[in-house]
CSV table of N, CA and C in Angstrom, one decimal:
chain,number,residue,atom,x,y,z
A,1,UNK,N,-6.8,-4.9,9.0
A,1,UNK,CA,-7.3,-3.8,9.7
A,1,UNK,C,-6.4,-2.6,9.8
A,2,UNK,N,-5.2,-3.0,10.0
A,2,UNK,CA,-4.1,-1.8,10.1
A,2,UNK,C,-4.1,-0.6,8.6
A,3,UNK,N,-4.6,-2.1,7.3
A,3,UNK,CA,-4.4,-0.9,6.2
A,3,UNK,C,-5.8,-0.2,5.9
A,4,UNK,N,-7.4,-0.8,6.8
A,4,UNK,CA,-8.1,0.1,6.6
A,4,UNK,C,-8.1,1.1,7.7
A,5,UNK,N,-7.4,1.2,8.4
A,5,UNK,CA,-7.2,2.2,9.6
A,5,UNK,C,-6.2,3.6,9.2
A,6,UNK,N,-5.3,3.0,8.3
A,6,UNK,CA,-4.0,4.0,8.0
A,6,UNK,C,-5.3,4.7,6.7
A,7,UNK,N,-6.2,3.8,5.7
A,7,UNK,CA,-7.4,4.8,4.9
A,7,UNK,C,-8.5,5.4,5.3
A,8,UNK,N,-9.0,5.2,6.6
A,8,UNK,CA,-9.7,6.1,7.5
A,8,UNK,C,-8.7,7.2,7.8
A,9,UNK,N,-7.8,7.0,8.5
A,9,UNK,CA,-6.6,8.3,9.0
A,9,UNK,C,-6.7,9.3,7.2
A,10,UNK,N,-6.5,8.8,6.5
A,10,UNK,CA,-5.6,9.4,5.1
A,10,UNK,C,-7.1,10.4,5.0
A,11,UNK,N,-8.5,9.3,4.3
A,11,UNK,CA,-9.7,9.9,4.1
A,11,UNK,C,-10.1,11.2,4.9
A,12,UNK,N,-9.8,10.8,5.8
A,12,UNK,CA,-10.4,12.1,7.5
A,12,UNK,C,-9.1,13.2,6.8
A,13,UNK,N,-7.9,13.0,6.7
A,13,UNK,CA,-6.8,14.0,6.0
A,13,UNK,C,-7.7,15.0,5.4
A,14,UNK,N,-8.1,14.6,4.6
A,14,UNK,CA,-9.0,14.8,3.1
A,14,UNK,C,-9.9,15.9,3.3
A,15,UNK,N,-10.7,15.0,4.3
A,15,UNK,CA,-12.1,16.3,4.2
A,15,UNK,C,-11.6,17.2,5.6
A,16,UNK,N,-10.3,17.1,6.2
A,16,UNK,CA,-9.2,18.3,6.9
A,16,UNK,C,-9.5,19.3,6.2
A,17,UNK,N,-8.3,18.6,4.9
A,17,UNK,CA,-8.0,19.4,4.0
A,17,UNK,C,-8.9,20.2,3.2
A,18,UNK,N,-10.0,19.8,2.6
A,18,UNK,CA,-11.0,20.7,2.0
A,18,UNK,C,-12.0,21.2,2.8
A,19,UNK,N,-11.8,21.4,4.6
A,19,UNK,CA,-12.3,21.9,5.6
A,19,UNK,C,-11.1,23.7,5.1
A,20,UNK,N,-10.1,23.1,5.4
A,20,UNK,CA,-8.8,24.1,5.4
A,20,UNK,C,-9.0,25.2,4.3
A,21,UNK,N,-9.3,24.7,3.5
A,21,UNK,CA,-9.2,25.1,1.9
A,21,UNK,C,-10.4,25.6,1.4
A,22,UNK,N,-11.4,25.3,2.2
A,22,UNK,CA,-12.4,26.4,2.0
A,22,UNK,C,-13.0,27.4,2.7
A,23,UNK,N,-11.8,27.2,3.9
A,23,UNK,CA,-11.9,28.5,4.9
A,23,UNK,C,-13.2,27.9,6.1
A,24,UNK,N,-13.2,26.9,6.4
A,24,UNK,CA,-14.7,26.6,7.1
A,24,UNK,C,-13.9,25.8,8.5
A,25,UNK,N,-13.0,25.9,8.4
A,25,UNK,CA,-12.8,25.6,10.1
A,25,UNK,C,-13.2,26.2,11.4
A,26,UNK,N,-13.8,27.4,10.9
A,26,UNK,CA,-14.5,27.6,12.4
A,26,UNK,C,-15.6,27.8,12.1
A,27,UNK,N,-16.4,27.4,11.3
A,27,UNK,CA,-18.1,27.3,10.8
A,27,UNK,C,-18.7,27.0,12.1
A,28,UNK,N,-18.8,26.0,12.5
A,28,UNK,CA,-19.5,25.5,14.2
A,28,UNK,C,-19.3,26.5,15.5
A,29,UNK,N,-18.4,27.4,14.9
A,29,UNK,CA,-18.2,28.3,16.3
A,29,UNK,C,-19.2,29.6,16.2
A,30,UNK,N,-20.1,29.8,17.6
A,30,UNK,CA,-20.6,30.4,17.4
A,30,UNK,C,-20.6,32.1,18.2
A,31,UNK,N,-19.5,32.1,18.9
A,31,UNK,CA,-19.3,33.1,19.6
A,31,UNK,C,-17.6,33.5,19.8
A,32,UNK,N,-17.3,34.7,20.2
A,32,UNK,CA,-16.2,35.1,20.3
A,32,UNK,C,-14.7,34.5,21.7
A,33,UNK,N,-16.2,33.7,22.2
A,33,UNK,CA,-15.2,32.8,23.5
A,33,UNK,C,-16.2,31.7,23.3
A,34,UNK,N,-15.0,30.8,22.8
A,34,UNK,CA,-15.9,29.3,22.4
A,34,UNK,C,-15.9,28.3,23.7
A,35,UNK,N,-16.9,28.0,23.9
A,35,UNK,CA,-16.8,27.4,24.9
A,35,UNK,C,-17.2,25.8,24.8
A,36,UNK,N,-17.1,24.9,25.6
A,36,UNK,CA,-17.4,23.5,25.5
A,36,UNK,C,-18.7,23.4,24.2
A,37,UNK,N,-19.6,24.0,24.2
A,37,UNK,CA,-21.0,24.3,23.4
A,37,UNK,C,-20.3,24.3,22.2
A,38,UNK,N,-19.4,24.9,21.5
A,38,UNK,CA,-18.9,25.1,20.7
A,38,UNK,C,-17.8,23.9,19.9
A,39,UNK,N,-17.1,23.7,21.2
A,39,UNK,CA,-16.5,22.8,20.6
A,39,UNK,C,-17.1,21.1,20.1
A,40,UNK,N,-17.6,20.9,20.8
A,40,UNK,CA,-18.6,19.6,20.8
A,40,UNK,C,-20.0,19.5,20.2
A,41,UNK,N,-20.5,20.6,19.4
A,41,UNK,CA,-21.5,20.6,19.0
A,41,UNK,C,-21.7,21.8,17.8
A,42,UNK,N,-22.1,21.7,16.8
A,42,UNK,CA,-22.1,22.6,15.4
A,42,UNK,C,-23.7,23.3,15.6
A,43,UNK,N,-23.6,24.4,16.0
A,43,UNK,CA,-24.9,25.2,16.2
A,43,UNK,C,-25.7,24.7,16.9
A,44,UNK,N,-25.6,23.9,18.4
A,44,UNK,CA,-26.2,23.0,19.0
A,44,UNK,C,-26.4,22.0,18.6
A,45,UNK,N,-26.3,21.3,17.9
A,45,UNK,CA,-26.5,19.8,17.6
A,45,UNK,C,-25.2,19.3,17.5
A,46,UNK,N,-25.4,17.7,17.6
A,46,UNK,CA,-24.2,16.8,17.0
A,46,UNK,C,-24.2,16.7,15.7
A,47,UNK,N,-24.9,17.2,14.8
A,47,UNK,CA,-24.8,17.1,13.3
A,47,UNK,C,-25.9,17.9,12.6
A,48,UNK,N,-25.8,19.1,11.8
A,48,UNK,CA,-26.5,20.2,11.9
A,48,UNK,C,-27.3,20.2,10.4
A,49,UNK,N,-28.5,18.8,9.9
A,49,UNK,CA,-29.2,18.7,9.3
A,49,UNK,C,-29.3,20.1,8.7
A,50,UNK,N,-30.1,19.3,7.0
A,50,UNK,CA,-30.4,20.9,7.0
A,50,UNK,C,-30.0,22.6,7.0
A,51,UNK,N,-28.9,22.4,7.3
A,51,UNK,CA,-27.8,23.9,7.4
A,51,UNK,C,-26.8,24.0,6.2
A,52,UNK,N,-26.0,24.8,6.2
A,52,UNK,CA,-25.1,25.0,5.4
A,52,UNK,C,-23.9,23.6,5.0
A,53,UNK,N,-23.6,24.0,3.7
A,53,UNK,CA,-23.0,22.7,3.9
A,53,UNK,C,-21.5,22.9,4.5
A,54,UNK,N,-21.3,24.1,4.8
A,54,UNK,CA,-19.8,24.5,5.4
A,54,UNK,C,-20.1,23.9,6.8
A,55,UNK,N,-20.9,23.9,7.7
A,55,UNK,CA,-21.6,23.3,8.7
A,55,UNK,C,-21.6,22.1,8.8
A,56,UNK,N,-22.1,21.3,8.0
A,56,UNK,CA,-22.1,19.6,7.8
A,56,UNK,C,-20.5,19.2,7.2
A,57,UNK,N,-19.8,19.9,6.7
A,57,UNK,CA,-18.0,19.6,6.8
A,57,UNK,C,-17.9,19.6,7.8
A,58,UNK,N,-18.1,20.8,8.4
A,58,UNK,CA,-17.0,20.5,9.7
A,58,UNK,C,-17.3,19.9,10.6
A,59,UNK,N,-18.6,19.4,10.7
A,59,UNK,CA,-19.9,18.4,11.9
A,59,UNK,C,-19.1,17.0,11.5
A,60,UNK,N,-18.9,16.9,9.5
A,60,UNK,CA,-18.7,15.6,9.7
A,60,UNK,C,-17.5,15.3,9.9
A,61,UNK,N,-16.3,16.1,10.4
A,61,UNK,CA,-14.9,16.3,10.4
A,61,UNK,C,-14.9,15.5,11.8
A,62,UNK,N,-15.2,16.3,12.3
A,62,UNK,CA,-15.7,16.1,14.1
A,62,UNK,C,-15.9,15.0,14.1
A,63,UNK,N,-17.3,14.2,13.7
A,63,UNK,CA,-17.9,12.6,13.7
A,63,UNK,C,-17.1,12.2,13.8
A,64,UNK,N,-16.9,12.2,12.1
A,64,UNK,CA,-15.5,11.2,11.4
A,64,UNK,C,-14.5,10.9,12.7
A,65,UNK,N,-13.8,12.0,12.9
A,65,UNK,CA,-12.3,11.5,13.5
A,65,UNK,C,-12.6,10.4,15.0
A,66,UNK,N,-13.7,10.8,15.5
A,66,UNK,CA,-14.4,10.1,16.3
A,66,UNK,C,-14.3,8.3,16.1
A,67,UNK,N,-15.2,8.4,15.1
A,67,UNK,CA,-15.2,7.0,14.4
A,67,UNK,C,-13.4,6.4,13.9
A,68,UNK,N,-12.4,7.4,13.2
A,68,UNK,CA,-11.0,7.0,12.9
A,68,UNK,C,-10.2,7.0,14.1
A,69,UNK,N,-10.8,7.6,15.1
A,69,UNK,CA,-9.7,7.4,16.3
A,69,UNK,C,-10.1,5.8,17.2
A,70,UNK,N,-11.6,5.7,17.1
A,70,UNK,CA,-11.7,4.1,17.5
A,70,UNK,C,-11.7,3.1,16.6
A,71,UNK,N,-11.4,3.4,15.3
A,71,UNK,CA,-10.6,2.3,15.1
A,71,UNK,C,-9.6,2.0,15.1
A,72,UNK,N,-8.5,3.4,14.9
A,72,UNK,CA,-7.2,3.3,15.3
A,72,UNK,C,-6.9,2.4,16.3
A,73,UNK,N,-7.5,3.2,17.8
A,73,UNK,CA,-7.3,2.5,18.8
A,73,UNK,C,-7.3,0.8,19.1
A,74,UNK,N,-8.3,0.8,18.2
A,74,UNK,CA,-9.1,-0.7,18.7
A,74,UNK,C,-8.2,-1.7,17.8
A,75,UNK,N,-7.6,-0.9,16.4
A,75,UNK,CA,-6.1,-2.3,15.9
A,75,UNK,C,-5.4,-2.0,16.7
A,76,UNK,N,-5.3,-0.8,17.4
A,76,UNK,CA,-3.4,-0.9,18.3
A,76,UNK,C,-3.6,-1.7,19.4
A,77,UNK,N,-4.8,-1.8,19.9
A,77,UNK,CA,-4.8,-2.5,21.0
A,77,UNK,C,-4.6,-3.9,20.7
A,78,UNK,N,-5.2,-4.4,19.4
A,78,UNK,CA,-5.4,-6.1,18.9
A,78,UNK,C,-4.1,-6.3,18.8
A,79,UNK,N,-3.2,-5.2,17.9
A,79,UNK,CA,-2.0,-5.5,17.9
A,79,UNK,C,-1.0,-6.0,19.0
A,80,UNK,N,-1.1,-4.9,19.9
A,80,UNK,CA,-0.7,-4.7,21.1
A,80,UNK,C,-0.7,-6.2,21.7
A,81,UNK,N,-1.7,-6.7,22.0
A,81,UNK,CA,-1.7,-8.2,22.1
A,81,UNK,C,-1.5,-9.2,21.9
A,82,UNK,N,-1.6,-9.2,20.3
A,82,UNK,CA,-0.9,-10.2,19.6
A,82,UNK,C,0.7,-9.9,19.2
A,83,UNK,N,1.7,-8.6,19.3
A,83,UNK,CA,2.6,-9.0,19.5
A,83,UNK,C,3.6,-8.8,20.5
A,84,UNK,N,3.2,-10.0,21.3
A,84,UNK,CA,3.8,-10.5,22.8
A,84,UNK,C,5.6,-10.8,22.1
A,85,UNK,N,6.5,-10.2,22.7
A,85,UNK,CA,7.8,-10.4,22.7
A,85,UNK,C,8.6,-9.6,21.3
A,86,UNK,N,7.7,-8.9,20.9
A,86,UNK,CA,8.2,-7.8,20.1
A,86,UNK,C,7.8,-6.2,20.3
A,87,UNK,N,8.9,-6.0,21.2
A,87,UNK,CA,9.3,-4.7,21.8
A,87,UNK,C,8.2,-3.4,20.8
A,88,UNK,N,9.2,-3.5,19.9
A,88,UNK,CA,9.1,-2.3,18.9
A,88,UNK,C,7.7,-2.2,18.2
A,89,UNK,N,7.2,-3.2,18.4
A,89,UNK,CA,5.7,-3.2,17.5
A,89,UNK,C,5.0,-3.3,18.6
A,90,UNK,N,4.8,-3.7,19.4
A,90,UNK,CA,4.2,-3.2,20.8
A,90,UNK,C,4.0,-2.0,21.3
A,91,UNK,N,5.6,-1.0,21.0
A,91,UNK,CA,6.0,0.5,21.4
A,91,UNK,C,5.4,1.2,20.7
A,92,UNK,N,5.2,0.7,19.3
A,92,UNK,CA,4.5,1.2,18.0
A,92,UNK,C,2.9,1.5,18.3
A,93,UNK,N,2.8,0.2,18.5
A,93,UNK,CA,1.3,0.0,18.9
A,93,UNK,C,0.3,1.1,19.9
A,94,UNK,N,1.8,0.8,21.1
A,94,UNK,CA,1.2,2.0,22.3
A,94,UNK,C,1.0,3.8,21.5
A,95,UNK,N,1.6,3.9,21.1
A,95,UNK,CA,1.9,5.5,20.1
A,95,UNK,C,0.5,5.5,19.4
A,96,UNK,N,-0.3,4.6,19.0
A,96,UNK,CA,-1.1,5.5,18.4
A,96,UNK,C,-2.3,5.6,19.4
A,97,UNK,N,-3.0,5.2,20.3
A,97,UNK,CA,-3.7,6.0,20.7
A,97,UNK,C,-3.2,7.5,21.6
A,98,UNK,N,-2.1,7.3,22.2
A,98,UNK,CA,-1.5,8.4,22.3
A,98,UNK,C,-1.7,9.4,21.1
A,99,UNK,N,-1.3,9.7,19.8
A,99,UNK,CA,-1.3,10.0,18.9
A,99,UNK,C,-3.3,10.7,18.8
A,100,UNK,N,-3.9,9.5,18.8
A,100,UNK,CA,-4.9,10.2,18.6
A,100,UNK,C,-5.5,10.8,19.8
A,101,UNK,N,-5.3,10.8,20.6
A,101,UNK,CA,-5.8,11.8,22.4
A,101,UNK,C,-5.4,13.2,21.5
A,102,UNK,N,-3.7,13.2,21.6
A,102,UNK,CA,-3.1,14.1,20.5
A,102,UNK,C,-3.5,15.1,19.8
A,103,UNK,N,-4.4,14.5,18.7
A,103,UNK,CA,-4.9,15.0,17.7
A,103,UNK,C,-6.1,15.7,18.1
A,104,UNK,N,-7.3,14.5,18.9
A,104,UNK,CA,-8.2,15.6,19.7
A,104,UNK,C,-7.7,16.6,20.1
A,105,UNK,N,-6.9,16.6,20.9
A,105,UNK,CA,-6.5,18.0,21.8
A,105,UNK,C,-5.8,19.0,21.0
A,106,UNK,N,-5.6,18.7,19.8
A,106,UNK,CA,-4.7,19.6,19.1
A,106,UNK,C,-6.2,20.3,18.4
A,107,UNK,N,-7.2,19.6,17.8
A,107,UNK,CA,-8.5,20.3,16.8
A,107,UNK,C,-9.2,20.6,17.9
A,108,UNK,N,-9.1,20.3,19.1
A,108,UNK,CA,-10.1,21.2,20.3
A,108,UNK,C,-9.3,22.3,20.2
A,109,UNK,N,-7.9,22.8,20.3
A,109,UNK,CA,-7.0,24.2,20.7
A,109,UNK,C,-6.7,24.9,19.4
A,110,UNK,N,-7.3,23.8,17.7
A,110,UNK,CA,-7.2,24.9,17.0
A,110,UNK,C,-8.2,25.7,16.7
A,111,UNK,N,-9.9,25.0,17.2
A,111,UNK,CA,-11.0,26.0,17.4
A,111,UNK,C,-10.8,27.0,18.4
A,112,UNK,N,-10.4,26.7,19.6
A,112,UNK,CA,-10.6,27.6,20.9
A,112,UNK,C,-9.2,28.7,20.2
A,113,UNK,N,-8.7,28.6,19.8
A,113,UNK,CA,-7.6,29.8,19.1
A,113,UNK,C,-7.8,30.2,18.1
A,114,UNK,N,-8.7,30.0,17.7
A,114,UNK,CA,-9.5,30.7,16.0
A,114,UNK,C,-8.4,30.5,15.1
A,115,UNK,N,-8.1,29.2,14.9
A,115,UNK,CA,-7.1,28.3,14.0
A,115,UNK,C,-5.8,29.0,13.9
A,116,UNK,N,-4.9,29.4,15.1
A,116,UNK,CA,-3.8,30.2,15.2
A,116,UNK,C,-3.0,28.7,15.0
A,117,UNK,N,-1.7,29.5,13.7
A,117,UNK,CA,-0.9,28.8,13.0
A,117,UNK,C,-0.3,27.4,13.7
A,118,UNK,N,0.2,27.2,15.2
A,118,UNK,CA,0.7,26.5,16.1
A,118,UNK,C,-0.4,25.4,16.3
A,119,UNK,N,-1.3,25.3,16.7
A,119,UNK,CA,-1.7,24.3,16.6
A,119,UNK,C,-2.6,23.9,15.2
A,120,UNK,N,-2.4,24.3,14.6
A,120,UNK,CA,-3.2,23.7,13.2
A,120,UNK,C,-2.0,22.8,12.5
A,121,UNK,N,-1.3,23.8,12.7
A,121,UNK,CA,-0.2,23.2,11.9
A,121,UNK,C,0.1,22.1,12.5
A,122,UNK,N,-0.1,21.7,14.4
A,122,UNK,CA,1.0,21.0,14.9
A,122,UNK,C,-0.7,19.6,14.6
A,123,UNK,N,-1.6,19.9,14.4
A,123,UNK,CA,-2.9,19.0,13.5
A,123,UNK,C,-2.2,18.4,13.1
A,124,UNK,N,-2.0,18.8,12.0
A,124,UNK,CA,-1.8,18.6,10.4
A,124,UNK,C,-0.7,17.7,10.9
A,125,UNK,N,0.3,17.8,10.9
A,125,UNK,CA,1.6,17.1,11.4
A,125,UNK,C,1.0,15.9,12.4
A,126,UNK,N,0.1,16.2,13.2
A,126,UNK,CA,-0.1,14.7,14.4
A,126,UNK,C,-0.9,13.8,13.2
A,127,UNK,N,-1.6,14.3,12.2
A,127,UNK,CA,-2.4,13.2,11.4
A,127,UNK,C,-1.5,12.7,10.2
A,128,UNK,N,-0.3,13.3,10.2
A,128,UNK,CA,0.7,12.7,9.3
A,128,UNK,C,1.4,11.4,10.2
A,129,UNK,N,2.0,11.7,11.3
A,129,UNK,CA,2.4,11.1,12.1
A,129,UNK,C,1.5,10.1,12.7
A,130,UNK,N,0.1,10.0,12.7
A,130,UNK,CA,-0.6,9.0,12.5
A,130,UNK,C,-0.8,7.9,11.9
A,131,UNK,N,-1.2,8.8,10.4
A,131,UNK,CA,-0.7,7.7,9.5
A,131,UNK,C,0.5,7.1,8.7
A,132,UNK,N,1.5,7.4,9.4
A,132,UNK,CA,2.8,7.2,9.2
A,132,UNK,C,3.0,5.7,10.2
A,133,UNK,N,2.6,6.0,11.6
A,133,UNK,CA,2.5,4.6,12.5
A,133,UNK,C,1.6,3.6,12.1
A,134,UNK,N,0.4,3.9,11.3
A,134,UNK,CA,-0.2,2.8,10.8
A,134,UNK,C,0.1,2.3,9.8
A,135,UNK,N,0.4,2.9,9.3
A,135,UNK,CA,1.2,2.6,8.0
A,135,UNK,C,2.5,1.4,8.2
A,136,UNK,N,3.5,1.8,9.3
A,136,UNK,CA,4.4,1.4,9.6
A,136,UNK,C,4.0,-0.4,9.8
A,137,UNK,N,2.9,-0.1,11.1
A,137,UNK,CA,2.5,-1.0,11.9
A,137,UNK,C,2.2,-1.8,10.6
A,138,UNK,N,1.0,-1.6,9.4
A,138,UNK,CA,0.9,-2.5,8.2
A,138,UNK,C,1.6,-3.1,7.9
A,139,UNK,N,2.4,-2.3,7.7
A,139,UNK,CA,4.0,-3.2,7.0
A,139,UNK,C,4.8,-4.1,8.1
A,140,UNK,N,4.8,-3.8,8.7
A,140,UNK,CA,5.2,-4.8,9.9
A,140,UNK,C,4.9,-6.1,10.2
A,141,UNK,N,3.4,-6.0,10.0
A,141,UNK,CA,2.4,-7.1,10.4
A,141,UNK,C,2.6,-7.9,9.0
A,142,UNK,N,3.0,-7.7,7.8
A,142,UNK,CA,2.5,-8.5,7.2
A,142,UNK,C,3.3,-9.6,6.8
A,143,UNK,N,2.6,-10.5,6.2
A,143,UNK,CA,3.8,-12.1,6.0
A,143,UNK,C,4.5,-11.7,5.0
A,144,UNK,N,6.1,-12.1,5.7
A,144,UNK,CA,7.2,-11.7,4.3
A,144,UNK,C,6.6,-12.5,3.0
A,145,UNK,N,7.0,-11.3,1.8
A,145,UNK,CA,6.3,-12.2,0.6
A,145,UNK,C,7.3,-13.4,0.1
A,146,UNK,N,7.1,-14.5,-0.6
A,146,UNK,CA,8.0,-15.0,-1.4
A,146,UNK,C,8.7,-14.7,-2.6
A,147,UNK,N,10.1,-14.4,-2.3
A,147,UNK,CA,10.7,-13.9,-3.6
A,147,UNK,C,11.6,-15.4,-4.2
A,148,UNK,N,10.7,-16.5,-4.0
A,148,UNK,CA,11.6,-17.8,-4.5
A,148,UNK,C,11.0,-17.3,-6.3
A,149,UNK,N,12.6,-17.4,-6.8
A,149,UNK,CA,12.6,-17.1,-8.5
A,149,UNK,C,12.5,-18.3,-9.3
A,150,UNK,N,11.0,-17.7,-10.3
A,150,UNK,CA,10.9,-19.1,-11.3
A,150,UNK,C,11.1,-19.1,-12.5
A,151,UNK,N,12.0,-19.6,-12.6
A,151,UNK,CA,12.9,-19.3,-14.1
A,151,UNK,C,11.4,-20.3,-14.9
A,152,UNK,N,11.7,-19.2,-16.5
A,152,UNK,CA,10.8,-19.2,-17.6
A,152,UNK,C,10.9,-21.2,-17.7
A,153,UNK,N,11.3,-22.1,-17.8
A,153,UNK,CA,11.3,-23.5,-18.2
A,153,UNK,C,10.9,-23.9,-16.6
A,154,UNK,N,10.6,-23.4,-15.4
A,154,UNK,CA,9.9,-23.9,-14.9
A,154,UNK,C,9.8,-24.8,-13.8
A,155,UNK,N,11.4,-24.5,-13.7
A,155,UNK,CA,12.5,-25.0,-12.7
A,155,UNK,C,12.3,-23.7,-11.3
A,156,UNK,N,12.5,-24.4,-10.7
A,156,UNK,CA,12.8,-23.2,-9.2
A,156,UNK,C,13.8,-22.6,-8.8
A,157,UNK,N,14.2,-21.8,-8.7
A,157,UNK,CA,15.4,-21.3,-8.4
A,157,UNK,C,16.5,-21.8,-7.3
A,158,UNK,N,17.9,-22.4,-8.1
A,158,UNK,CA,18.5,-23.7,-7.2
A,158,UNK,C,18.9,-25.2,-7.7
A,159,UNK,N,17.5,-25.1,-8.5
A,159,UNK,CA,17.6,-26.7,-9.3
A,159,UNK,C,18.6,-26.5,-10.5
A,160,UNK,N,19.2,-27.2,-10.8
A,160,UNK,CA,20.1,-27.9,-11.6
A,160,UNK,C,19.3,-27.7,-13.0
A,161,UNK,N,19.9,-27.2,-14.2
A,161,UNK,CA,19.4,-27.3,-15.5
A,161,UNK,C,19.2,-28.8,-15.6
């Protein structure tokens, strides 16, 4: 779960990024003082059928992160439980829903500031730093591999020619 959480975080990156890159980050905004209406909803709806497709990016930007922040959440919490007496993966664990509150509050302040540099940027950066703790957490969790060496004749490494 941690490594399909860290490719939901990366994916959502993605359609960020070709939100960014085609200039459509403030497509859903419909007035000069954006208000709750604005932020939460793409030309009144929760997902703006039928409209522009610059509109259905950034509706599905919205959804999406929705959907990648509860699952974030929902491994840091599993984690969080299962590891009893390990500090640091615990501490880890707590950071990402922190992380993703974060990131909401940072793509709510980069609409309501008509994508001023500071918080876009400080986005961009919380969704690296996202997937950098799931990432982490993956690697953490997983069973050390076996590096026992098996020599070509088929002996184990240790045994006696």
């Amino acid at each position: 779960w941690t490594a399909a959480a860290a490719a939901l975080v990366d994916l959502q990156g993605l359609v960020g990024a070709f939100m960014r890159h085609l200039g459509v980050g403030l497509s859903c905004i419909q007035s000069d003082h954006p208000g709750w209406n604005d932020v939460a909803l793409c030309h009144g709806a929760l997902f703006p059928f039928g409209q522009h497709p610059s509109l259905q990016l950034h509706a599905g930007h919205r959804l999406f992160a929705l959907v990648v922040g509860a699952v974030a959440i929902a491994v840091a919490v599993r984690l969080f439980r299962l590891a009893r007496g390990h500090r640091r993966l615990r501490a880890l664990a707590v950071a990402v829903p922190v992380i993703v509150v974060a990131q909401i509050t940072l793509g709510v302040l980069s609409l309501t500031t008509f994508l001023d540099a500071l918080p876009v940027t400080a986005h961009l950066g919380g969704a690296a730093l996202l997937l950098a703790a799931l990432f982490t957490l993956h690697l953490a969790t997983k069973p050390a591999l076996s590096l026992a060496v098996v020599p070509s004749d088929g002996r184990t490494a240790g045994q006696p020619a």
